[in-house]
Short mmCIF file of C-alpha atoms in Angstrom, two decimals:
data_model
loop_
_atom_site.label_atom_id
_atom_site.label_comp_id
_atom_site.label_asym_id
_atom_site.label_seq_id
_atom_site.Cartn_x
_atom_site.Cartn_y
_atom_site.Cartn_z
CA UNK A 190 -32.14 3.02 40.88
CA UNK A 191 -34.74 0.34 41.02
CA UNK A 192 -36.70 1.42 38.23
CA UNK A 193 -33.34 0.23 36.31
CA UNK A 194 -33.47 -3.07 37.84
CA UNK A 195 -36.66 -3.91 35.87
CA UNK A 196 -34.80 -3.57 32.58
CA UNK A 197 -31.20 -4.16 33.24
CA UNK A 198 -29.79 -6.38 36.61
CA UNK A 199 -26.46 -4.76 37.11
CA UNK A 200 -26.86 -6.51 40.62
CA UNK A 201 -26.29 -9.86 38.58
CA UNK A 202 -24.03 -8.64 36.43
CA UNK A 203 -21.96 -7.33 39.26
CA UNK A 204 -21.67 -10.96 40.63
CA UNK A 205 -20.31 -11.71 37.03
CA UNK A 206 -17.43 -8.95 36.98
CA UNK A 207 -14.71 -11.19 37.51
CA UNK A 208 -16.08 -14.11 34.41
CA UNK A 209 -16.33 -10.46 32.29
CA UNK A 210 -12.78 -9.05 33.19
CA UNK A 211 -11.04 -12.74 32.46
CA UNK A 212 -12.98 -12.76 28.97
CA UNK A 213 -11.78 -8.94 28.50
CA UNK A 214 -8.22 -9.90 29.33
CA UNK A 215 -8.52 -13.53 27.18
CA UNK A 216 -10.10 -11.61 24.72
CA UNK A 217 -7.28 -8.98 24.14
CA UNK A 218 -4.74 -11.59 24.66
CA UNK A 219 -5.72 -13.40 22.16
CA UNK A 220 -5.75 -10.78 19.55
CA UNK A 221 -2.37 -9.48 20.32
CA UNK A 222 -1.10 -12.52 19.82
CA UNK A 223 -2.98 -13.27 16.74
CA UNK A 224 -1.95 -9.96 15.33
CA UNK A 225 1.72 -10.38 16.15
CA UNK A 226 2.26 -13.59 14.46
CA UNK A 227 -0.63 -12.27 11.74
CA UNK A 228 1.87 -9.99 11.21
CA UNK A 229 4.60 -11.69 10.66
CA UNK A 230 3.01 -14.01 8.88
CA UNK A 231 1.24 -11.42 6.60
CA UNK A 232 4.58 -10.07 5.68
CA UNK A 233 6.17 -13.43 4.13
CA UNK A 234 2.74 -13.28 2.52
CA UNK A 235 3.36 -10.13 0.83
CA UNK A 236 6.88 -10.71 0.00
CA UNK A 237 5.59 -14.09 -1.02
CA UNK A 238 3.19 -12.75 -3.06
CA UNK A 239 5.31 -9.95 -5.10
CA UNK A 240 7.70 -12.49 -6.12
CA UNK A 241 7.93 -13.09 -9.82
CA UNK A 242 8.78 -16.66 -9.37
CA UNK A 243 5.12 -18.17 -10.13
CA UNK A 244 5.98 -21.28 -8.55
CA UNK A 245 6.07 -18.89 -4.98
CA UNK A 246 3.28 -16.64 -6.28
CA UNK A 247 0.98 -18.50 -7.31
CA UNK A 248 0.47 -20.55 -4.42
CA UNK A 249 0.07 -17.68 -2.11
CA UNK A 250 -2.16 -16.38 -4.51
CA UNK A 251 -4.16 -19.43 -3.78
CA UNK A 252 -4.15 -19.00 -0.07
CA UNK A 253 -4.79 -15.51 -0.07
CA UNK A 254 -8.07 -15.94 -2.45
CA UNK A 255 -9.35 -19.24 -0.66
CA UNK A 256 -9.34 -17.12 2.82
CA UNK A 257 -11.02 -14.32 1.24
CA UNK A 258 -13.72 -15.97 -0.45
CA UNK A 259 -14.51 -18.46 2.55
CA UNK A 260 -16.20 -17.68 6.04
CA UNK A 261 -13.98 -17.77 8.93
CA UNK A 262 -16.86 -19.78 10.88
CA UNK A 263 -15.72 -22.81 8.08
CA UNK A 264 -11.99 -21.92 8.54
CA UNK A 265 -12.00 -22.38 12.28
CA UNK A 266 -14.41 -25.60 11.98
CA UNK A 267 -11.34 -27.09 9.73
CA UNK A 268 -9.15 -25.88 11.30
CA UNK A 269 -10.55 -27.44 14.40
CA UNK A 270 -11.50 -30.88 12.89
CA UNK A 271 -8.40 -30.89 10.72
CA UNK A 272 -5.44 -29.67 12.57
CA UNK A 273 -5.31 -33.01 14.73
CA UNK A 274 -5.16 -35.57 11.94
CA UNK A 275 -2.40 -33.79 10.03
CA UNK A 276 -0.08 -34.05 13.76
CA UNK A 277 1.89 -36.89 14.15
CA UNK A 278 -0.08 -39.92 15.60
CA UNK A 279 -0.65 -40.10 19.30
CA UNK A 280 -0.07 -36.47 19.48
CA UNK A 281 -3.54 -35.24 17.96
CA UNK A 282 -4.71 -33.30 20.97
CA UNK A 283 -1.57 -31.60 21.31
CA UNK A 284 -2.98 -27.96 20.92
CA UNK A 285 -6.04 -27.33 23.16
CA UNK A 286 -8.76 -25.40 22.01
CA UNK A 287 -7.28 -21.93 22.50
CA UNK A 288 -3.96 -23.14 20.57
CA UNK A 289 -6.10 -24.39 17.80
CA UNK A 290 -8.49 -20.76 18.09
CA UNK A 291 -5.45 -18.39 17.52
CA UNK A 292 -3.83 -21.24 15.18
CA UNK A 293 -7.28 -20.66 12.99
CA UNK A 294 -7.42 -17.12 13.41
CA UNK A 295 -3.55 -16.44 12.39
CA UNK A 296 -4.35 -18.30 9.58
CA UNK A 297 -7.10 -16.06 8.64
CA UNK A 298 -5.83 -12.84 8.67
CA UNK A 299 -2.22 -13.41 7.63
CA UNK A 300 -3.29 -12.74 3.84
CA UNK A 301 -5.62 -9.74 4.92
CA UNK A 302 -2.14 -8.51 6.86
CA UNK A 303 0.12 -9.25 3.76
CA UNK A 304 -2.43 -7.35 1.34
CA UNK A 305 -2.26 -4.35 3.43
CA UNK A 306 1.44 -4.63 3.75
CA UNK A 307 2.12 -5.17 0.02
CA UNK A 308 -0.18 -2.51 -0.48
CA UNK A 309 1.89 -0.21 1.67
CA UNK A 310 5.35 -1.70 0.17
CA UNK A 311 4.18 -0.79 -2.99
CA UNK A 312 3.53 2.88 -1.53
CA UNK A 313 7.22 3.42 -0.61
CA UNK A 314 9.02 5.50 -3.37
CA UNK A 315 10.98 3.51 -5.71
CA UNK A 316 14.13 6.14 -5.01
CA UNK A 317 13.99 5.16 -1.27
CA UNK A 318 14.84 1.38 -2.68
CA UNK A 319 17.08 2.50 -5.33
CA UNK A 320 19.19 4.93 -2.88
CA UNK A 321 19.40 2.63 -0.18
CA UNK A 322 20.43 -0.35 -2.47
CA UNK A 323 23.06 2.05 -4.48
CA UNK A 324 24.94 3.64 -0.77
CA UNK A 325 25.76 -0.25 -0.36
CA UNK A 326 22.83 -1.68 1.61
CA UNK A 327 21.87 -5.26 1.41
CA UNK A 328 18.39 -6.82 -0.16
CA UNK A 329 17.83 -7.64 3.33
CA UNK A 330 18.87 -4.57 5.02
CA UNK A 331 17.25 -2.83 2.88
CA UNK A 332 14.37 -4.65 3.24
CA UNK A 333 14.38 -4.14 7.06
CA UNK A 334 15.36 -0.23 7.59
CA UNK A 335 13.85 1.08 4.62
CA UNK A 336 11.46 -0.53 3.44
CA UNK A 337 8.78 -1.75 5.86
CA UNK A 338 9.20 1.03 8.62
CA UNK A 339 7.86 3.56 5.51
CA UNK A 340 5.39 0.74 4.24
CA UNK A 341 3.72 -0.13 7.86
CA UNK A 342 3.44 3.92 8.40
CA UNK A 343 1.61 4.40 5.05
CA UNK A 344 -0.56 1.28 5.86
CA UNK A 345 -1.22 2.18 9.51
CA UNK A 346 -5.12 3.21 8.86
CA UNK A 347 -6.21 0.20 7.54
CA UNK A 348 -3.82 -2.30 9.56
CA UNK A 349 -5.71 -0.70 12.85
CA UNK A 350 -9.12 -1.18 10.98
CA UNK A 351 -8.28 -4.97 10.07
CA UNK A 352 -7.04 -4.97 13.73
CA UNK A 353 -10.06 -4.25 14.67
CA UNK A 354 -11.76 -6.84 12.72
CA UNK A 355 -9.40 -9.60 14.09
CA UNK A 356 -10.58 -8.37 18.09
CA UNK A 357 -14.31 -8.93 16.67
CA UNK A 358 -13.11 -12.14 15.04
CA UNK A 359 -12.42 -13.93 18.52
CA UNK A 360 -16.38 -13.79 19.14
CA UNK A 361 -16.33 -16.75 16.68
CA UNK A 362 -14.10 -18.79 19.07
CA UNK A 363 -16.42 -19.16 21.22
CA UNK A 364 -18.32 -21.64 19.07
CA UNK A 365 -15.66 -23.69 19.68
CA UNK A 366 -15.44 -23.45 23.18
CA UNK A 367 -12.49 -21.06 23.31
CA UNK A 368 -13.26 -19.09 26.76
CA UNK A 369 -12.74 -15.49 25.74
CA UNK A 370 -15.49 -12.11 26.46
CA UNK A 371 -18.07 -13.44 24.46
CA UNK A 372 -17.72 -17.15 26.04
CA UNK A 373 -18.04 -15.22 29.44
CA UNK A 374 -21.14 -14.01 28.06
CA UNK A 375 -22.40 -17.39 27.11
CA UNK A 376 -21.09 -18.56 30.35
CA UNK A 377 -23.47 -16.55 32.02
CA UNK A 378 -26.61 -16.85 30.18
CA UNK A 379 -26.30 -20.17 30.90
CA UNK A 380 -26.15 -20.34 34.34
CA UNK A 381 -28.16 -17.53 34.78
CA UNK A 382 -30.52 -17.73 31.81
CA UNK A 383 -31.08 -14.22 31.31
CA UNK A 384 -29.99 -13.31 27.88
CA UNK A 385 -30.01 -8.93 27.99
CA UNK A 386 -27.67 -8.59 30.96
CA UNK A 387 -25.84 -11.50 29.30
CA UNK A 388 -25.80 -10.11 26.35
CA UNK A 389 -25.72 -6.70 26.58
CA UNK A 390 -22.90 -6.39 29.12
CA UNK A 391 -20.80 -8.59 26.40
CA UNK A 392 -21.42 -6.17 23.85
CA UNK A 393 -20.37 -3.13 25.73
CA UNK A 394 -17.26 -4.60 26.88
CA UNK A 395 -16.43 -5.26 22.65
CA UNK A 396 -17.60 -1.39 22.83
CA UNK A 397 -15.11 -0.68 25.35
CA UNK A 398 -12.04 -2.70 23.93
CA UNK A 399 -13.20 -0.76 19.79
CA UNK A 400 -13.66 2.42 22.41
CA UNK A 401 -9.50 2.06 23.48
CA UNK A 402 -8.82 1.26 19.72
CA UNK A 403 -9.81 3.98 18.31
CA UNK A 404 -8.12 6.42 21.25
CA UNK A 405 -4.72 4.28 21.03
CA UNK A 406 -5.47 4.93 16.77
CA UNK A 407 -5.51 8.53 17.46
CA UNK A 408 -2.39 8.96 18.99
CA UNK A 409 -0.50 6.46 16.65
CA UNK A 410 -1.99 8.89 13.61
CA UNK A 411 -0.69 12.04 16.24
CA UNK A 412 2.67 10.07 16.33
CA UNK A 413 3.36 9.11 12.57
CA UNK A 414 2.00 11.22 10.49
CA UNK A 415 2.50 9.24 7.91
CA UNK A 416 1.09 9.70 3.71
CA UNK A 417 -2.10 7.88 4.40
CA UNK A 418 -3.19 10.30 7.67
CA UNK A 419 -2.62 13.61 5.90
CA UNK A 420 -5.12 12.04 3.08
CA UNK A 421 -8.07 11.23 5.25
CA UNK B 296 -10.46 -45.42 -6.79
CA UNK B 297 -12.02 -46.70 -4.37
CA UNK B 298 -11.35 -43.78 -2.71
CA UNK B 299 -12.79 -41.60 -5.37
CA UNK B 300 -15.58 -43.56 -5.37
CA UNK B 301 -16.83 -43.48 -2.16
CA UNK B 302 -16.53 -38.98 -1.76
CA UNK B 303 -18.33 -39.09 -4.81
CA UNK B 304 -21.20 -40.97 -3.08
CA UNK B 305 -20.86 -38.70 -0.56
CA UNK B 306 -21.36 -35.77 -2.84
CA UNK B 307 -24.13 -37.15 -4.71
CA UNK B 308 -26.07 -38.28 -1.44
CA UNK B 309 -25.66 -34.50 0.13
CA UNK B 310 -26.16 -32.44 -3.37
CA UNK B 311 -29.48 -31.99 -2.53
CA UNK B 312 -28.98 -30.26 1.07
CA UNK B 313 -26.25 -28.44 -0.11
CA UNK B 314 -27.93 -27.15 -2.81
CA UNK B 315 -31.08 -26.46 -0.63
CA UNK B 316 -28.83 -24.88 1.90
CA UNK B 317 -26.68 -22.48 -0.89
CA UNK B 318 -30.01 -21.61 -2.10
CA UNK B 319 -30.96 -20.18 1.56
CA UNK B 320 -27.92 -18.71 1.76
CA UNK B 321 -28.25 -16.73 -1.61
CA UNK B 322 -31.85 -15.61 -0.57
CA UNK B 323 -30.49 -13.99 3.11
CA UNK B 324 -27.73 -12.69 1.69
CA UNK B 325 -29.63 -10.96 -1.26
CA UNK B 326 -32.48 -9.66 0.96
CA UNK B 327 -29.54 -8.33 3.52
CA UNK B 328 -28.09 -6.38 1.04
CA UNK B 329 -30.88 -4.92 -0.47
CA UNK B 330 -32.26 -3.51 2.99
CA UNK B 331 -28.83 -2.88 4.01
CA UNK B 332 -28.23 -0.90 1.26
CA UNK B 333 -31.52 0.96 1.32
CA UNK B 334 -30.71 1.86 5.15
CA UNK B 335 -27.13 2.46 4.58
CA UNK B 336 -27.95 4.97 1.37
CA UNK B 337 -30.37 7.12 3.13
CA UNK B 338 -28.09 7.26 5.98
CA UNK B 339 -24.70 7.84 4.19
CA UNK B 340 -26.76 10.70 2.12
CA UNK B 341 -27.65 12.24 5.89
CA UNK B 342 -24.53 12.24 6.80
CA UNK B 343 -23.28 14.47 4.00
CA UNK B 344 -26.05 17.29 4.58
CA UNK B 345 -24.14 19.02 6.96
CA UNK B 346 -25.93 19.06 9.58
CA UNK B 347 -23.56 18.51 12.67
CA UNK B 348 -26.60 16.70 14.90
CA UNK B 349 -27.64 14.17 12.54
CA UNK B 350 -24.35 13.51 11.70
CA UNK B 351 -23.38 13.15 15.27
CA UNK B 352 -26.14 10.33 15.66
CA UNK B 353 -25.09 8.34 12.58
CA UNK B 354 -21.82 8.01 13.40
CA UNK B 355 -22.93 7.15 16.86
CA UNK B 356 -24.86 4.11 14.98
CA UNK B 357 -21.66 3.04 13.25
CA UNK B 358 -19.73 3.09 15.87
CA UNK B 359 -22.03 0.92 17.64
CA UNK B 360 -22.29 -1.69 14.61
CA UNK B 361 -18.61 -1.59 13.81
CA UNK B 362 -17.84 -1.93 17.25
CA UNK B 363 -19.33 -5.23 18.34
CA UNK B 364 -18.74 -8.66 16.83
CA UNK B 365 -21.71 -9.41 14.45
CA UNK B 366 -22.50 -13.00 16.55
CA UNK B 367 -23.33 -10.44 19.48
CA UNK B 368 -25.73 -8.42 17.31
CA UNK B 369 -27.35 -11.44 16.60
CA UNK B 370 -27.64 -13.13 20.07
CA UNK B 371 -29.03 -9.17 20.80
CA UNK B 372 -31.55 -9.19 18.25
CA UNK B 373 -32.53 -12.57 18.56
CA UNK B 374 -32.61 -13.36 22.23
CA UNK B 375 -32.45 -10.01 23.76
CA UNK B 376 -35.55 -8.35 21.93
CA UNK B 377 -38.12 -10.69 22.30
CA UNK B 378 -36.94 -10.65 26.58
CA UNK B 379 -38.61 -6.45 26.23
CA UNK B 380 -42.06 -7.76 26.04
CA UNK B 381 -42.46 -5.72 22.69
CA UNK B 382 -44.57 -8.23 20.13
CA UNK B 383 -43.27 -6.46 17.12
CA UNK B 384 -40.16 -7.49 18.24
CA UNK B 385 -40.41 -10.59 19.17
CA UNK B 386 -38.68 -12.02 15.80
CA UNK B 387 -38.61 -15.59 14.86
CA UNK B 388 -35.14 -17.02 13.68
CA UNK B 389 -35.30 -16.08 10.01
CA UNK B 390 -36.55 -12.22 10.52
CA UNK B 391 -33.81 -11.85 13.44
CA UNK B 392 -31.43 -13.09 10.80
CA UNK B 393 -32.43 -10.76 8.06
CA UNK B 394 -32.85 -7.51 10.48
CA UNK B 395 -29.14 -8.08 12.26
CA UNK B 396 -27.65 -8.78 8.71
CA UNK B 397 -29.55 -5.79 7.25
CA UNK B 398 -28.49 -3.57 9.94
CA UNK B 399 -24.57 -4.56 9.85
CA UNK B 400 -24.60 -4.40 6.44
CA UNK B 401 -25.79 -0.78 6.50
CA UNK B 402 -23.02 0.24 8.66
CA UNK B 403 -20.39 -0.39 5.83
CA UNK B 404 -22.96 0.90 3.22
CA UNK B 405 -23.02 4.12 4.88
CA UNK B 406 -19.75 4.31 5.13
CA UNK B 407 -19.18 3.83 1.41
CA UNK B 408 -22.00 5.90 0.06
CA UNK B 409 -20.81 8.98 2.39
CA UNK B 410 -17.22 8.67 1.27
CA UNK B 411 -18.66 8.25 -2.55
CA UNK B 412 -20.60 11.50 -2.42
CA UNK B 413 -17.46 13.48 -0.73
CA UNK B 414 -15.52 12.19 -3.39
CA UNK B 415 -17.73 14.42 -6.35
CA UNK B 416 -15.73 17.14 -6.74
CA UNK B 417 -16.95 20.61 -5.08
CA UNK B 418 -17.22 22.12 -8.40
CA UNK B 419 -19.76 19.95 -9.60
CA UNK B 420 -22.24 20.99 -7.00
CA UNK B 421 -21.11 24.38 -6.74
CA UNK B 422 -21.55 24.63 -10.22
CA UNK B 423 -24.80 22.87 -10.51
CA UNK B 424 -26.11 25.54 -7.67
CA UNK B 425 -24.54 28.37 -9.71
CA UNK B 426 -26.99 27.49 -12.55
CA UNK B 427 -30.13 27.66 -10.15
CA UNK B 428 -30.59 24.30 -9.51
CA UNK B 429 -31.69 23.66 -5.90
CA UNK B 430 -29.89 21.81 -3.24
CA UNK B 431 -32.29 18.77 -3.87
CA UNK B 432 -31.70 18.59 -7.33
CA UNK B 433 -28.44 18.80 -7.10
CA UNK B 434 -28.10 15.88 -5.38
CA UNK B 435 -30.63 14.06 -7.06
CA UNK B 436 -29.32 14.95 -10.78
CA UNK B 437 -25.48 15.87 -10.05
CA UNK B 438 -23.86 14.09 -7.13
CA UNK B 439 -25.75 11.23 -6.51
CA UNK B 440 -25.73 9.95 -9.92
CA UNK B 441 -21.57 10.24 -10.04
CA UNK B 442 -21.42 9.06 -6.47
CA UNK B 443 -23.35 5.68 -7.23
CA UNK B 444 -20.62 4.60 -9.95
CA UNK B 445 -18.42 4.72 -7.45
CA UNK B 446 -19.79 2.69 -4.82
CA UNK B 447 -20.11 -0.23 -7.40
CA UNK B 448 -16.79 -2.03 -6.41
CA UNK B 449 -17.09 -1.77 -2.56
CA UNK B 450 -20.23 -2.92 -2.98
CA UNK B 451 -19.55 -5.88 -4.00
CA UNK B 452 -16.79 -6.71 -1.61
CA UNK B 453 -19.48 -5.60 1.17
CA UNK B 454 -21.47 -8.59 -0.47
CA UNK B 455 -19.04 -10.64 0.13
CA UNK B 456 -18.85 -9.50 3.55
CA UNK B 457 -22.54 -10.53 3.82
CA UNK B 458 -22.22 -13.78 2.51
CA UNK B 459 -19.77 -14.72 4.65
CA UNK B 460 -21.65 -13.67 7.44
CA UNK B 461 -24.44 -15.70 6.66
CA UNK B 462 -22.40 -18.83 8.08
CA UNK B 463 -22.77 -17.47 11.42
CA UNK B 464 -26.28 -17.76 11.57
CA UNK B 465 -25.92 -21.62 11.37
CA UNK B 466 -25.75 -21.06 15.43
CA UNK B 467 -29.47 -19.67 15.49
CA UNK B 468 -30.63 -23.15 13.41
CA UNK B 469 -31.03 -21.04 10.01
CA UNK B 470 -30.65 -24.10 7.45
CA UNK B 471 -28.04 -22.25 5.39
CA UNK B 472 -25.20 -23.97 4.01
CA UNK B 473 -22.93 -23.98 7.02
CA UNK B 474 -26.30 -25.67 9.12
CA UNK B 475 -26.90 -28.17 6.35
CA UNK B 476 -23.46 -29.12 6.09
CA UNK B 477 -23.12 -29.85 9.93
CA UNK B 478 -26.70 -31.66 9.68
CA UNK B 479 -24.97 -34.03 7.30
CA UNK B 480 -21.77 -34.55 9.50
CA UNK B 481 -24.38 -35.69 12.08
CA UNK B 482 -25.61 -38.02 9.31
CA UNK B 483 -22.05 -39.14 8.01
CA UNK B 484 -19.57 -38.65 11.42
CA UNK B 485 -16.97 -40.15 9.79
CA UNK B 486 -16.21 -37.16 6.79
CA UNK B 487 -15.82 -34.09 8.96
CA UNK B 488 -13.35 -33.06 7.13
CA UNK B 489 -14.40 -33.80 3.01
CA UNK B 490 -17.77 -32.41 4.16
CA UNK B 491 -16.47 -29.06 5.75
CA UNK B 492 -14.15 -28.86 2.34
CA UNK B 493 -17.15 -28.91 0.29
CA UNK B 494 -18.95 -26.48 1.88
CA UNK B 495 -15.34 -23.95 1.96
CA UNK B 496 -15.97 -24.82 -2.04
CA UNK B 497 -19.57 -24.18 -2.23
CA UNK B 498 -18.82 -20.78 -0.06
CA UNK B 499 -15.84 -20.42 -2.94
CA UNK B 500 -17.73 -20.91 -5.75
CA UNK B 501 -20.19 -18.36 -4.53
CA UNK B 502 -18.07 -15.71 -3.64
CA UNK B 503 -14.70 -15.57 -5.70
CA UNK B 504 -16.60 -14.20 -8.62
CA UNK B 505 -17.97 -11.44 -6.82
CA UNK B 506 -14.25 -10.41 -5.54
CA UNK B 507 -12.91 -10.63 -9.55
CA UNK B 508 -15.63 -8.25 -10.03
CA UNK B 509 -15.43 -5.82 -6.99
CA UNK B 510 -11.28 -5.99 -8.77
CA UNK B 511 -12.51 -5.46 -12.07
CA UNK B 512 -15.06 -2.80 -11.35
CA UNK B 513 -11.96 -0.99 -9.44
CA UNK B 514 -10.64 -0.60 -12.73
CA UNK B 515 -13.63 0.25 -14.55
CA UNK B 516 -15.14 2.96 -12.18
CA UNK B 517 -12.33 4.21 -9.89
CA UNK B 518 -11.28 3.39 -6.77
CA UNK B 519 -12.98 5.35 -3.93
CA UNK B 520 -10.31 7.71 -2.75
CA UNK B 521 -6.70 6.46 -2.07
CA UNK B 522 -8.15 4.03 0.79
CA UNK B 523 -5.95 0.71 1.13
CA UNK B 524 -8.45 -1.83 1.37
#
């Protein structure tokens, strides 16, 4: 195995496990909760945006459009710089950088969230609204147990994909000195200096994490079934 | 007004960067694409010739891309490379940023070019075989040329992709617009804020036509299969 040591240190790397597992575990932390409240989020979004009341609409509209056609790099440095002057004075360091990282990144893909789910409420057949509306069901009932458990299964594809995207997204924290997998990796090439273990080992571990996505994707689209998995 | 007054001075004193640093941004971005697009066409084509090896590799290669955040690519190419001892490869700042862009843009451009050509009907290439034409020019004069209309609208949101990338290689010193806007904040501490606004509106300005277009060309050429995105 020496031969390997001239290319790659795993010797070094090995005393960095521990830095790499915490970034791992920061990392996925942080996206699950960015996705949950993304979610969320994204759905008021969607609802938000399918209104026909352009005073609701149209703002959203807004939102939606000024995310999409600005880098996220910008939208956490405002974020960032922002988010303490608009807090109530005295209290301007109230989040800490992590807070304000998965405040940024919620913000940023809430409107890719609600286009998917709007998307996949505008898949569900008009009958299934009409039926469940006409055997007495509330708006809101409706809403909740017909609706969106048929729209999020038609959707699930892409909602993994932007999923995806949001886990790749938390690189970007580290420019703002969020600790997550690729701050571990920073961490280390700076005490270390050697940028391919560094380096390398961060990028296999984002391999790893996509690696588990797209198993856990394969047995949600073995679970479902839903309209969009037959089509692919 | 005073108010008023004193952003516009701002504006007027940093115009120049800005415009400097769009400028940069624009020329990346447009020679990303290209070579992105080259790489990603001849790739997405290889991936529809059937052949179960080469298609094993490039999705290997995607998977790989897709997989890893695009600010690890970078640090990869850019300080990981030149640490092999290979001169070729051994890239100064700009080149590192032009080769990682161009090869993450290729990964969606395969993507889109592979799903394009599966989306020509059979019978167009059976029937273009059926009237002797060989396999090469049925690709060349039959599939490809239907395929390519519809790769125009995610295209252009794949541009978009790419310029918004761009902003991340502010963190390798490229003097894009991201870089020259936090060169000015150095200059001017005191407008973090109207100065990162400005540059959210350059980046705006930039790419909000591109989406009304990637929208309108949905329309004009057909979406690419039922995909959600």
């Amino acid at each position: 195995m020496d031969w390997l040591q001239n290319y790659f240190n795993f010797r070094i790397v090995g005393n960095y496990a521990d830095v790499f597992i915490a970034g791992v575990g920061q990392t996925l932390w942080i996206s699950a909760l960015c996705l949950f409240l993304a979610l969320i989020i994204g759905t008021f979004v969607a609802l938000a945006r399918m209104s026909s009341n352009p005073l609701i609409w149209r703002p959203v509209a807004a939102y939606i459009q000024f995310i999409r056609s600005t880098p996220l790099l910008i939208q956490i440095y405002l974020v960032y710089y922002g988010l303490p002057s608009l807090l109530p004075r005295g209290y301007g360091d109230f989040f800490d950088e992590t807070q304000t990282g998965i405040i940024a990144l919620t913000i940023h893909t809430a409107p890719y969230m609600g286009e998917i789910i709007r998307a996949g409420i505008e898949s569900v057949n008009r009958g299934q609204i009409e039926g469940a509306l006409s055997v007495g069901m509330t708006p809101r009932q409706t809403l909740m147990n017909v609706t969106l458990p048929q729209a999020l299964a038609n959707v699930m594809p892409p909602l993994l994909g932007q999923t995806a995207v949001l886990i790749k997204d938390t690189s970007l924290l580290s420019i703002i000195a969020v600790f997550e997998l690729m701050g571990a990796g920073l961490q280390m090439f700076s005490e270390t200096v050697i940028a391919t273990e560094s380096y390398v080992t961060t990028a296999v571990c984002y391999l790893g994490i996509y690696a588990l996505m797209l198993v856990l994707s394969g047995m949600a689209q073995n679970k479902l079934g839903g309209n969009a998995w037959k089509a692919n | 007004m005073e108010m008023i007054a004193d952003k516009l001075s701002i504006v007027q004193s940093l115009w120049p960067f800005l415009i400097k640093g769009l400028w940069v941004t624009f020329q990346i971005s447009m020679i990303s694409i290209l070579f992105g697009s080259l790489i990603g066409f001849t790739l997405g084509i290889g991936k529809t010739l059937g052949n179960v090896v080469l298609e094993k590799c490039i999705n290997a290669y995607l998977h790989i891309l897709r997989g890893s955040p695009y600010l690890v690519q970078l640090y990869i190419i850019y300080f990981v490379l030149p640490s092999l001892g290979i001169a070729w490869l051994s890239f100064d700042s700009y080149t590192a940023a032009i080769v990682s862009l161009s090869l993450y843009t290729s990964s969606y451009v395969t993507e889109i070019v592979a799903s394009a050509i599966f989306a020509v009907p059979n019978g167009q290439s059976e029937a273009a075989r059926s009237v002797g034409m060989s396999k090469t020019q049925t690709y060349r004069n039959v599939i490809i040329p239907q395929a390519l209309k519809l790769t125009i609208p995610p295209m252009a949101s794949v541009y978009v992709i790419v310029i918004k990338s761009t902003a991340v290689l502010s963190v390798i010193g490229i003097a894009e617009l991201t870089r020259q806007g936090e060169v000015a904040i150095m200059r001017m501490p005191g407008d973090i804020m109207f100065i990162y606004l400005l540059i959210a509106f350059f980046y705006f300005l930039y790419c909000y036509p591109v989406l009304r277009f990637s929208k309108w060309a949905e329309g004009r050429f057909g979406q690419l299969g039922n995909d959600l995105h």
